[in-house]
Structure formats: C-alpha cells, structure tokens
PDB file of C-alpha atoms in Angstrom:
ATOM      1  CA  MET A   1       0.000   0.000   0.000  1.00 59.00           C
ATOM      2  CA  GLY A   2       1.047   3.626  -0.264  1.00 82.00           C
ATOM      3  CA  VAL A   3       3.475   5.152  -2.751  1.00 87.00           C
ATOM      4  CA  ARG A   4       5.997   2.716  -4.228  1.00 90.00           C
ATOM      5  CA  VAL A   5       9.019   3.061  -6.516  1.00 93.00           C
ATOM      6  CA  GLU A   6       8.217   1.257  -9.753  1.00 94.00           C
ATOM      7  CA  SER A   7      11.437   1.978 -11.670  1.00 96.00           C
ATOM      8  CA  LYS A   8      14.493   4.262 -11.866  1.00 96.00           C
ATOM      9  CA  HIS A   9      16.046   5.808 -14.975  1.00 97.00           C
ATOM     10  CA  LEU A  10      19.092   7.923 -15.844  1.00 96.00           C
ATOM     11  CA  GLY A  11      20.262   7.600 -12.255  1.00 92.00           C
ATOM     12  CA  ASP A  12      17.764   9.996 -10.668  1.00 94.00           C
ATOM     13  CA  VAL A  13      14.455   9.906 -12.573  1.00 97.00           C
ATOM     14  CA  ILE A  14      11.934   7.787 -10.688  1.00 96.00           C
ATOM     15  CA  VAL A  15       8.545   6.384 -11.644  1.00 97.00           C
ATOM     16  CA  LEU A  16       6.240   6.100  -8.644  1.00 94.00           C
ATOM     17  CA  VAL A  17       2.990   4.195  -8.417  1.00 90.00           C
ATOM     18  CA  SER A  18       0.227   4.148  -5.814  1.00 86.00           C
ATOM     19  CA  ASP A  19      -3.125   2.451  -5.573  1.00 82.00           C
ATOM     20  CA  VAL A  20      -6.306   4.051  -6.909  1.00 77.00           C
ATOM     21  CA  PHE A  21      -9.442   2.828  -5.130  1.00 83.00           C
ATOM     22  CA  ARG A  22     -12.540   2.873  -7.334  1.00 82.00           C
ATOM     23  CA  ASP A  23     -16.172   1.979  -6.835  1.00 84.00           C
ATOM     24  CA  GLN A  24     -19.562   3.089  -8.114  1.00 89.00           C
ATOM     25  CA  ARG A  25     -19.171   6.430  -6.325  1.00 90.00           C
ATOM     26  CA  GLY A  26     -15.886   7.370  -7.987  1.00 84.00           C
ATOM     27  CA  PHE A  27     -12.301   7.006  -6.747  1.00 80.00           C
ATOM     28  CA  PHE A  28      -9.802   7.837  -4.009  1.00 83.00           C
ATOM     29  CA  HIS A  29      -6.074   8.278  -4.686  1.00 77.00           C
ATOM     30  CA  GLU A  30      -3.445   9.201  -2.097  1.00 80.00           C
ATOM     31  CA  THR A  31      -0.683  10.812  -4.182  1.00 83.00           C
ATOM     32  CA  PHE A  32       1.665  12.267  -1.574  1.00 86.00           C
ATOM     33  CA  ARG A  33       2.628  11.620   2.028  1.00 85.00           C
ATOM     34  CA  ALA A  34       5.713  13.333   3.410  1.00 89.00           C
ATOM     35  CA  ASP A  35       6.639  10.418   5.695  1.00 89.00           C
ATOM     36  CA  GLN A  36       6.490   7.856   2.879  1.00 88.00           C
ATOM     37  CA  PHE A  37       8.463  10.047   0.480  1.00 89.00           C
ATOM     38  CA  LYS A  38      11.109  10.627   3.152  1.00 91.00           C
ATOM     39  CA  GLU A  39      11.419   6.892   3.793  1.00 90.00           C
ATOM     40  CA  LEU A  40      11.957   6.332   0.062  1.00 90.00           C
ATOM     41  CA  GLY A  41      14.700   8.978  -0.058  1.00 90.00           C
ATOM     42  CA  LEU A  42      12.505  11.239  -2.155  1.00 92.00           C
ATOM     43  CA  PRO A  43      11.778  14.957  -1.699  1.00 91.00           C
ATOM     44  CA  HIS A  44       9.169  15.612   0.953  1.00 92.00           C
ATOM     45  CA  GLU A  45       9.179  19.421   1.114  1.00 92.00           C
ATOM     46  CA  PHE A  46       7.533  20.998  -1.928  1.00 95.00           C
ATOM     47  CA  VAL A  47       7.027  24.761  -2.176  1.00 96.00           C
ATOM     48  CA  GLN A  48       4.877  25.218  -5.292  1.00 96.00           C
ATOM     49  CA  ASP A  49       2.059  23.325  -7.030  1.00 95.00           C
ATOM     50  CA  ASN A  50       1.326  23.859 -10.735  1.00 97.00           C
ATOM     51  CA  HIS A  51      -1.688  22.722 -12.758  1.00 97.00           C
ATOM     52  CA  SER A  52      -1.734  22.783 -16.573  1.00 96.00           C
ATOM     53  CA  GLY A  53      -4.539  22.029 -19.037  1.00 98.00           C
ATOM     54  CA  SER A  54      -3.902  21.466 -22.760  1.00 98.00           C
ATOM     55  CA  VAL A  55      -5.646  20.168 -25.859  1.00 98.00           C
ATOM     56  CA  LYS A  56      -4.399  17.283 -28.010  1.00 98.00           C
ATOM     57  CA  GLY A  57      -1.094  17.945 -29.726  1.00 98.00           C
ATOM     58  CA  VAL A  58       0.095  20.652 -27.339  1.00 98.00           C
ATOM     59  CA  LEU A  59       3.744  20.160 -26.406  1.00 98.00           C
ATOM     60  CA  ARG A  60       5.209  22.077 -23.465  1.00 97.00           C
ATOM     61  CA  GLY A  61       8.961  21.947 -22.850  1.00 93.00           C
ATOM     62  CA  LEU A  62      11.658  21.144 -22.438  1.00 97.00           C
ATOM     63  CA  HIS A  63      11.853  23.390 -19.356  1.00 97.00           C
ATOM     64  CA  PHE A  64      14.225  23.728 -16.409  1.00 97.00           C
ATOM     65  CA  GLN A  65      15.278  26.229 -13.724  1.00 97.00           C
ATOM     66  CA  TRP A  66      18.670  26.611 -12.057  1.00 96.00           C
ATOM     67  CA  GLU A  67      18.091  29.162  -9.264  1.00 95.00           C
ATOM     68  CA  PRO A  68      16.469  28.097  -7.113  1.00 95.00           C
ATOM     69  CA  PRO A  69      16.952  24.617  -8.567  1.00 95.00           C
ATOM     70  CA  MET A  70      13.580  23.100  -9.311  1.00 95.00           C
ATOM     71  CA  GLY A  71      12.780  19.402  -9.165  1.00 96.00           C
ATOM     72  CA  LYS A  72       9.321  18.296 -10.285  1.00 97.00           C
ATOM     73  CA  LEU A  73       6.944  15.513  -9.265  1.00 97.00           C
ATOM     74  CA  MET A  74       4.594  15.156 -12.238  1.00 97.00           C
ATOM     75  CA  ARG A  75       1.317  13.332 -12.757  1.00 96.00           C
ATOM     76  CA  VAL A  76      -1.574  13.346 -15.233  1.00 97.00           C
ATOM     77  CA  THR A  77      -4.900  14.061 -13.548  1.00 95.00           C
ATOM     78  CA  ARG A  78      -7.081  14.064 -16.656  1.00 96.00           C
ATOM     79  CA  GLY A  79      -6.557  12.405 -20.032  1.00 97.00           C
ATOM     80  CA  THR A  80      -3.298  10.983 -21.354  1.00 98.00           C
ATOM     81  CA  ALA A  81       0.105  12.589 -21.929  1.00 98.00           C
ATOM     82  CA  PHE A  82       3.660  11.609 -22.847  1.00 98.00           C
ATOM     83  CA  LEU A  83       6.022  12.914 -20.137  1.00 98.00           C
ATOM     84  CA  VAL A  84       9.748  13.409 -20.822  1.00 98.00           C
ATOM     85  CA  ALA A  85      12.874  14.147 -18.761  1.00 98.00           C
ATOM     86  CA  VAL A  86      16.282  14.913 -20.328  1.00 98.00           C
ATOM     87  CA  ASP A  87      19.584  14.885 -18.431  1.00 98.00           C
ATOM     88  CA  ILE A  88      21.326  18.261 -18.961  1.00 97.00           C
ATOM     89  CA  ARG A  89      23.959  17.904 -16.204  1.00 96.00           C
ATOM     90  CA  LYS A  90      27.511  18.594 -17.379  1.00 94.00           C
ATOM     91  CA  GLY A  91      29.763  15.606 -16.789  1.00 92.00           C
ATOM     92  CA  SER A  92      26.852  13.252 -16.205  1.00 95.00           C
ATOM     93  CA  PRO A  93      27.308   9.754 -17.670  1.00 95.00           C
ATOM     94  CA  THR A  94      23.787  10.102 -19.077  1.00 96.00           C
ATOM     95  CA  LEU A  95      24.119  13.687 -20.377  1.00 97.00           C
ATOM     96  CA  GLY A  96      21.728  14.256 -23.282  1.00 97.00           C
ATOM     97  CA  ARG A  97      19.832  11.013 -22.720  1.00 98.00           C
ATOM     98  CA  TRP A  98      16.095  11.031 -22.187  1.00 98.00           C
ATOM     99  CA  PHE A  99      13.425   9.025 -20.448  1.00 98.00           C
ATOM    100  CA  ALA A 100       9.742   9.151 -21.294  1.00 98.00           C
ATOM    101  CA  LYS A 101       6.570   7.432 -20.199  1.00 98.00           C
ATOM    102  CA  GLN A 102       2.939   7.725 -21.160  1.00 98.00           C
ATOM    103  CA  LEU A 103       0.789   8.482 -18.106  1.00 97.00           C
ATOM    104  CA  SER A 104      -2.953   8.821 -17.706  1.00 96.00           C
ATOM    105  CA  ASP A 105      -5.494   9.714 -15.069  1.00 92.00           C
ATOM    106  CA  GLU A 106      -6.223   5.976 -14.720  1.00 89.00           C
ATOM    107  CA  ASP A 107      -2.834   4.483 -13.879  1.00 89.00           C
ATOM    108  CA  GLY A 108      -1.858   6.118 -10.567  1.00 82.00           C
ATOM    109  CA  ARG A 109       1.711   6.846 -11.677  1.00 94.00           C
ATOM    110  CA  GLN A 110       3.936   9.869 -11.099  1.00 96.00           C
ATOM    111  CA  ILE A 111       7.398  10.809 -12.360  1.00 97.00           C
ATOM    112  CA  TRP A 112      10.008  12.505 -10.181  1.00 97.00           C
ATOM    113  CA  ALA A 113      12.778  14.352 -12.065  1.00 97.00           C
ATOM    114  CA  PRO A 114      15.205  16.453  -9.990  1.00 95.00           C
ATOM    115  CA  ALA A 115      16.873  19.726 -10.927  1.00 95.00           C
ATOM    116  CA  GLY A 116      19.392  19.115 -13.692  1.00 96.00           C
ATOM    117  CA  PHE A 117      16.752  17.560 -15.927  1.00 97.00           C
ATOM    118  CA  ALA A 118      14.741  19.406 -18.575  1.00 98.00           C
ATOM    119  CA  ARG A 119      11.105  18.333 -18.481  1.00 98.00           C
ATOM    120  CA  GLY A 120       8.241  18.445 -20.927  1.00 97.00           C
ATOM    121  CA  PHE A 121       5.104  16.704 -22.099  1.00 98.00           C
ATOM    122  CA  CYS A 122       2.890  16.178 -25.130  1.00 98.00           C
ATOM    123  CA  VAL A 123      -0.877  15.697 -24.852  1.00 98.00           C
ATOM    124  CA  LEU A 124      -2.224  12.556 -26.555  1.00 98.00           C
ATOM    125  CA  SER A 125      -5.893  12.655 -25.545  1.00 98.00           C
ATOM    126  CA  ASP A 126      -8.397  15.268 -26.730  1.00 98.00           C
ATOM    127  CA  TYR A 127      -7.628  17.186 -23.544  1.00 98.00           C
ATOM    128  CA  ALA A 128      -5.316  16.552 -20.595  1.00 98.00           C
ATOM    129  CA  GLU A 129      -4.370  18.112 -17.294  1.00 97.00           C
ATOM    130  CA  ILE A 130      -0.932  17.743 -15.699  1.00 97.00           C
ATOM    131  CA  GLN A 131      -0.189  18.649 -12.100  1.00 96.00           C
ATOM    132  CA  TYR A 132       3.285  18.900 -10.642  1.00 95.00           C
ATOM    133  CA  LYS A 133       4.783  19.670  -7.292  1.00 96.00           C
ATOM    134  CA  CYS A 134       8.003  21.728  -7.348  1.00 97.00           C
ATOM    135  CA  THR A 135      10.942  21.929  -4.948  1.00 96.00           C
ATOM    136  CA  GLY A 136      11.701  25.544  -5.944  1.00 96.00           C
ATOM    137  CA  THR A 137       9.554  28.606  -6.544  1.00 96.00           C
ATOM    138  CA  TYR A 138       9.403  29.956 -10.092  1.00 96.00           C
ATOM    139  CA  ASN A 139      12.050  32.502 -11.077  1.00 97.00           C
ATOM    140  CA  SER A 140      11.706  33.839 -14.637  1.00 94.00           C
ATOM    141  CA  ARG A 141      15.283  35.181 -14.605  1.00 95.00           C
ATOM    142  CA  CYS A 142      16.799  31.748 -14.020  1.00 96.00           C
ATOM    143  CA  GLU A 143      14.687  29.452 -16.172  1.00 96.00           C
ATOM    144  CA  SER A 144      15.172  28.304 -19.741  1.00 97.00           C
ATOM    145  CA  GLY A 145      14.444  25.503 -22.165  1.00 98.00           C
ATOM    146  CA  ILE A 146      15.826  23.053 -24.708  1.00 98.00           C
ATOM    147  CA  ARG A 147      14.331  22.486 -28.159  1.00 98.00           C
ATOM    148  CA  TRP A 148      11.793  19.676 -28.155  1.00 98.00           C
ATOM    149  CA  ASP A 149      13.185  18.319 -31.443  1.00 97.00           C
ATOM    150  CA  ASP A 150      16.912  18.800 -30.820  1.00 98.00           C
ATOM    151  CA  PRO A 151      18.490  16.076 -33.024  1.00 97.00           C
ATOM    152  CA  GLU A 152      21.357  15.668 -30.540  1.00 96.00           C
ATOM    153  CA  ILE A 153      18.816  14.388 -28.011  1.00 98.00           C
ATOM    154  CA  GLY A 154      16.508  12.602 -30.448  1.00 97.00           C
ATOM    155  CA  ILE A 155      13.353  12.194 -28.382  1.00 98.00           C
ATOM    156  CA  ASP A 156      10.928   9.770 -30.037  1.00 97.00           C
ATOM    157  CA  TRP A 157       7.786  11.846 -29.568  1.00 98.00           C
ATOM    158  CA  PRO A 158       4.551   9.984 -30.391  1.00 97.00           C
ATOM    159  CA  LEU A 159       3.324  13.036 -32.352  1.00 95.00           C
ATOM    160  CA  ARG A 160       5.252  15.078 -34.920  1.00 87.00           C
ATOM    161  CA  GLU A 161       2.610  17.718 -35.605  1.00 93.00           C
ATOM    162  CA  VAL A 162       2.508  19.647 -32.347  1.00 97.00           C
ATOM    163  CA  PHE A 163       1.393  23.018 -30.998  1.00 97.00           C
ATOM    164  CA  LEU A 164       4.164  25.056 -29.352  1.00 98.00           C
ATOM    165  CA  SER A 165       4.397  28.362 -27.551  1.00 97.00           C
ATOM    166  CA  GLU A 166       6.554  30.999 -29.226  1.00 97.00           C
ATOM    167  CA  LYS A 167       9.110  30.644 -26.431  1.00 96.00           C
ATOM    168  CA  ASP A 168       9.343  26.875 -26.866  1.00 97.00           C
ATOM    169  CA  ARG A 169       9.588  27.250 -30.652  1.00 96.00           C
ATOM    170  CA  LYS A 170      12.649  29.488 -30.201  1.00 96.00           C
ATOM    171  CA  ALA A 171      14.308  27.392 -27.489  1.00 97.00           C
ATOM    172  CA  GLN A 172      18.039  26.640 -27.628  1.00 98.00           C
ATOM    173  CA  THR A 173      19.701  23.332 -28.400  1.00 98.00           C
ATOM    174  CA  LEU A 174      21.417  21.274 -25.723  1.00 98.00           C
ATOM    175  CA  ALA A 175      24.814  22.244 -27.170  1.00 98.00           C
ATOM    176  CA  GLN A 176      23.936  25.940 -26.922  1.00 98.00           C
ATOM    177  CA  TRP A 177      22.864  25.501 -23.302  1.00 97.00           C
ATOM    178  CA  LEU A 178      26.066  23.658 -22.396  1.00 96.00           C
ATOM    179  CA  ALA A 179      28.084  26.550 -23.855  1.00 96.00           C
ATOM    180  CA  ARG A 180      26.414  29.043 -21.505  1.00 96.00           C
ATOM    181  CA  PRO A 181      28.056  29.838 -18.127  1.00 95.00           C
ATOM    182  CA  GLU A 182      24.734  29.136 -16.360  1.00 95.00           C
ATOM    183  CA  SER A 183      25.044  25.480 -17.316  1.00 95.00           C
ATOM    184  CA  GLU A 184      27.665  25.138 -14.577  1.00 93.00           C
ATOM    185  CA  PHE A 185      24.807  25.195 -12.075  1.00 93.00           C
ATOM    186  CA  PHE A 186      24.094  21.660 -13.266  1.00 92.00           C
ATOM    187  CA  SER A 187      27.701  20.455 -13.438  1.00 79.00           C
ATOM    188  CA  HIS A 188      27.738  16.801 -12.383  1.00 69.00           C
ATOM    189  CA  THR A 189      31.449  16.973 -11.543  1.00 57.00           C
ATOM    190  CA  GLN A 190      31.464  20.201  -9.514  1.00 48.00           C
ATOM    191  CA  LEU A 191      28.122  20.136  -7.730  1.00 41.00           C
ATOM    192  CA  SER A 192      26.160  17.428  -6.012  1.00 45.00           C
ATOM    193  CA  TYR A 193      22.404  17.239  -5.816  1.00 43.00           C
ATOM    194  CA  SER A 194      20.231  15.721  -3.161  1.00 45.00           C
ATOM    195  CA  GLN A 195      17.015  13.981  -4.162  1.00 45.00           C
ATOM    196  CA  SER A 196      15.194  17.165  -3.174  1.00 45.00           C
ATOM    197  CA  GLY A 197      16.672  18.934  -6.170  1.00 49.00           C
ATOM    198  CA  GLN A 198      18.620  21.401  -4.038  1.00 48.00           C
ATOM    199  CA  ARG A 199      22.294  22.114  -4.583  1.00 46.00           C
ATOM    200  CA  SER A 200      24.570  21.015  -1.785  1.00 41.00           C
TER     201      SER A 200
END
C-alpha cells in the first residue's frame, strides 16, 4: 500500500505508483505523504504546485530552472500525456539522454525528475491536465528551455505535428545551453544534488 518506486532511470528519474481505489461512487487516490516520500529517499518538502490544461497535440517543454533549482513531481490528472525528462547535467554519464513514459489519469503513476533535468510533455488525448509539485519557486530570470526536437537528443515523440508556444519554438539546443556559463549550475562533476533537487 502507499506510494511505491516502480522503476528508476538515468540515475535519478523515478517512476512512482500508488493504488487508486474505485467503486460506483468514484475514486480515491493518495498521491503524496511526506513520511512515505522521506522513507523512500525522495523529496518531501515541496514549495509550489502547478496545474496545466492542454488540448491534443500541445507540447510544453523542455523546461528547467537553475536558481532556485527546481525538481518536479509530475502526474496526469485528466486524459493521457507523454512525459519526458532529459539529463542536462555537465559531466553526467547520461548527459543528453532522455526518459519518457505515457501516463494517464487511470494508472496512478507519477514521475520525479530532480533539478538538472529538462522536463516536458505532449498531450495525446483530446484534452489533458498535468499537475506537478516543485521543490523551488518559479524565477523567470533563471529558467530556460531546450528544443523539443533537438536532433542531438533525439526524443521519439509519439506526435510530430505539435502546438508550441513561441518561447518553446525558439528554445536553444542542448549544445547551446552547455556553452552558456549558467550550465555550470548543473555540473555533475562540480556540484552534487540531493534527491530534493537542491544544490549542496
């Protein structure tokens, strides 16, 4: 019972699963308990909750923030979406590699991706809502993005015709990000990161 680790990817990206109880009245789903997350070595102090709604074909990402560093616990609360995390940590053995999983409001799964990963999603159902808990508050001066179709990363998106914001359409490549001095905030060799997504 409770939240369980289903699988781990790229060292620090974790798929969590918990039971959804359904009957003729509807459902009940316990998605977060600080004591259980702490026991699993996962973040248990979140400072911001975000809730996004999008129509089919909308792609948001790949986003990240370096100050304060922002880890995200993501889940789909309506519909179906393809969630992605990309390792952008300098010196990481999995730099530039990606993990993705299709989640829905039926499966009771969540994905934890700490700071140092660029995150995004693409909506597959007619409409979907994604909610995510963050370990850092939003700071527009210290956030950026990577191109969703950067060939150096090569994400196998399930849709090729997508709807993007102007900011996401103009996002940089991974190589351009790694050439920026700010990328040192996610240096795997110079900085260490706790599961909470905070620099230590």
